[in-house]
Amino acid sequence: MLPCIAVLAMIAAGCNSTKYLQQDAYLYKGSEVRFTGVQGDDLDTAWMEEELLDLSKLKTNDKLLGLFPLKTWLYTLGDTAIDHYIKVQEVQDTRFLFVFDYDTLLKRIPTLANPESNFRTWLVKNAGEAPQILDTLQAQETAIRMSNWLYNRGYFYNSASTAYDFNAKKRNGTVIYTIDLAKLYRMRNVYYEISDRAMANKISSIKTPSALAPGKPIDVDFLKEERNRISYNLRNNGYYNFQKEYVYFEVDTASGFDSLDIYVKVSAPAGDSVHRPYKIKSITVLPNASLDYTPGMDYGIGKHYLDSTKAQLRSKSTQIELYAKSDTSATGKFMYAEYKKNPKAHTDEILKYYLERDTLHNPYFKLTAGGKVRAIKGYRVRSDYYMINSAKNFNEKAIADNIFLNPGSYYSDSLIQKTVASFSTSGIFKYVTIQAQELHDSTQYIQELNLMLRLDPLPSKTFSYELNANTTSDYLLGNAINVAYVHKNLFHRLDQFKVSVKAGIETQLAGELTYINTSELNAGIGLSLPEFMWPLPFEVPKKYFPKTNLRLNFNYIDQINNFTLLNTAFEYEFITYENTKNNKAQKQHIIKGPIPTLNLVRVPNISEAFQLELQTNPLLLQSFEEVFIMGYGYTFLLNTQPTGKHVFDYYLRASTEINLPFSDFWRVDADFRTYLNPNQANRFVFRAATGFAFPLNTESGRVFDTEVIPYVKQFFTGGAYSIRAFTVRKLGPGGFVDFDTTSGIRIDQVADLKIEANFEYRFDIISMLEGAVFVDVGNTFTRKDEAFRPYARFSPLDFYKLLAVGPGVGLRLDFSYFVLRVDAAYPVYDPALDGPYREIVLQDYLDSGFEIPKKKLAINLAIGYPF
């Protein structure tokens, strides 16, 4: 084995990606873009250069951390380097240390000597990347691409040429593209010539502004954007068969010198003179499609479900606009003009005027005997569909709550997609498909559709587990197992019933002694429902995707030498989802109410030694009192990642809770993350998190009067998802360090305030193996000076001196459905041992007869990314 490794090491040492290139071949180093010709003073070519370089058919080899071409090195090793080494050794017949004949030895190792071996094949095809050779033909094709791209930006008479810079010594080359932009052509006027008046009215009423405007460059991207804008809005307003290719443009080249007129037109569909809108006639749902669906099944059969709600069917402003279109009188025009100047002051006045002269038999508003305007409440259909459900295992209303279309409404792409997304994200169904059947009637302008919604459920019962670990040479923290059992649709309402158990231990190594310091058990049951579950008649619109979570958790913590803590908690949680107006981010609101969150904290066992420590520390004693916590909370989430792939993503979670009247305190925390994704192989992530908690005293009317927050509601740092160079709860607060007087090991710590910041660079290595370089910064603090925890108070002027710093590196295996992570971090700066109170803390160790602890590398094993 040793000779094999030595041979491979010697070959690898001489492995160079350019060493084995053919005589006339050069490694592609990169490209440059140079602009010539007259350019405007306001022309910024930096962005243009970046876009042009992205068009290159030539690609440079990937480099690990931007420095070392690991993949090319592995490819060369498997493809050429080993064979070359054998050939050279046979000619030179050299011996290494006069012991091994490596060329002979290498031939006896098929894994290395055989070019067809699985190992060398894996190096070449999976782990490695072939050297990227500078191909002049591809460079010329790139120049053509650049010219076409500039043409599409409005530079109709541009030119692009190539030149090369070769380095014979390093055997690499650079491509130089010379670009002459010439004149930029812009839009002068934009005209819409659409013969179908109904469609023309639809297009003119689109609220989203057009990308086409006088003065803008005649850019193909603007034309595509306009085509997509028109198509998107028409397909969401009934035009089921409309495609964006029907929209086309004409440019009048005779309309100007460098500013030209643009005409937007829509071609007629094949076999018809106009595009016809579609309305939905019926909806059929098959929640067990694999059992109940047969080809050729009729639509509109099965059990009929109709759900309606009282509603004001028309707004006052809409009704006024309808009246104004039919009223041509001078008085009416005058009153309407006054209404437009100040709608709030004249709405009822003008509506009363119209109602007194009503000729439309208005069913939405009426005048009372006293002359006041009153809305007539009607019924709005929420859901109307037929369900074929032979298994009888899905509740009709639960299905209805996820359908966003109804018979009689116009076809809408976005509502179809929202329906599919709602069922898909419920966690109940594996496949969701919607089929449409056209009911063609040549005598009618408006056509009809039947929709069939086919659902294929996932297995009703699932079991999962997760393993986490965190270790240094002093501690082994193992959240050994986290198991969960989920029963889907147990109550036939698209619900999820979950039972979970999480068990963990912390083992401390002290000299020759090894013992379990902390054990933890967390067990819980939960029920998740895709609706607002509340006994009072309160309807939440479907568009907010309402969801209710009910949870009962039991948490057991046993610090062998100190205490046993039991925390029983009940949570009622109401959640709504929505997208931002530009659909670039998803918003989530989590309301813990109107049923309050309940926590019953008991401390049934306290050791004598810890009891003595509590007696000398009143603040610590109060935090360990048995308490009943009843509170309300709100959490806001904003996340761009669910809406698609972006170069820049962000995530925000902000929450607050207030707990009254038994354990009075207010708690706030926030977590903000940014993700920069320049390409698929590299990602930069920054995270900032903070939190603070204040006691309240409502009985006396004074705020911030109570001494301490309950132990289970305070903040801590450290661990695989926080400051990875420190184990959980062993950092802070501030520069304070408390240690067990029998072992010298740090004791768990929590505090009122937390500050954390993390930066991580993630990069691909080979295949599904990823790497990371990171640095974590943070600590916890107390709100005010504490005699029993010195050096822990937060000071706005110099708190940064007490922030721990822990850089590290990590490896991750991405299995697509989960990520296995190993991180190694080193505590470069420990606020207690390196901070401004270092001498005092170290003296405390010496006075207690313990050695000053040495800094150790912390290894974290976990599932998923840290943030």
CSV table of N, CA and C in Angstrom, one decimal, residues 90 105 279 614 752:
chain,number,residue,atom,x,y,z
A,90,GLU,N,10.3,3.9,-17.7
A,90,GLU,CA,10.8,2.7,-18.5
A,90,GLU,C,12.1,3.2,-19.3
A,105,LEU,N,6.5,-1.6,-10.6
A,105,LEU,CA,5.5,-1.7,-9.5
A,105,LEU,C,4.1,-1.2,-10.0
A,279,LYS,N,-64.7,30.9,-20.7
A,279,LYS,CA,-65.2,30.8,-19.3
A,279,LYS,C,-65.3,29.4,-18.9
A,614,LEU,N,-27.2,28.9,43.8
A,614,LEU,CA,-28.4,29.7,43.6
A,614,LEU,C,-28.7,30.7,44.8
A,752,ASP,N,-29.9,37.8,28.4
A,752,ASP,CA,-31.1,38.6,27.9
A,752,ASP,C,-30.9,39.1,26.5
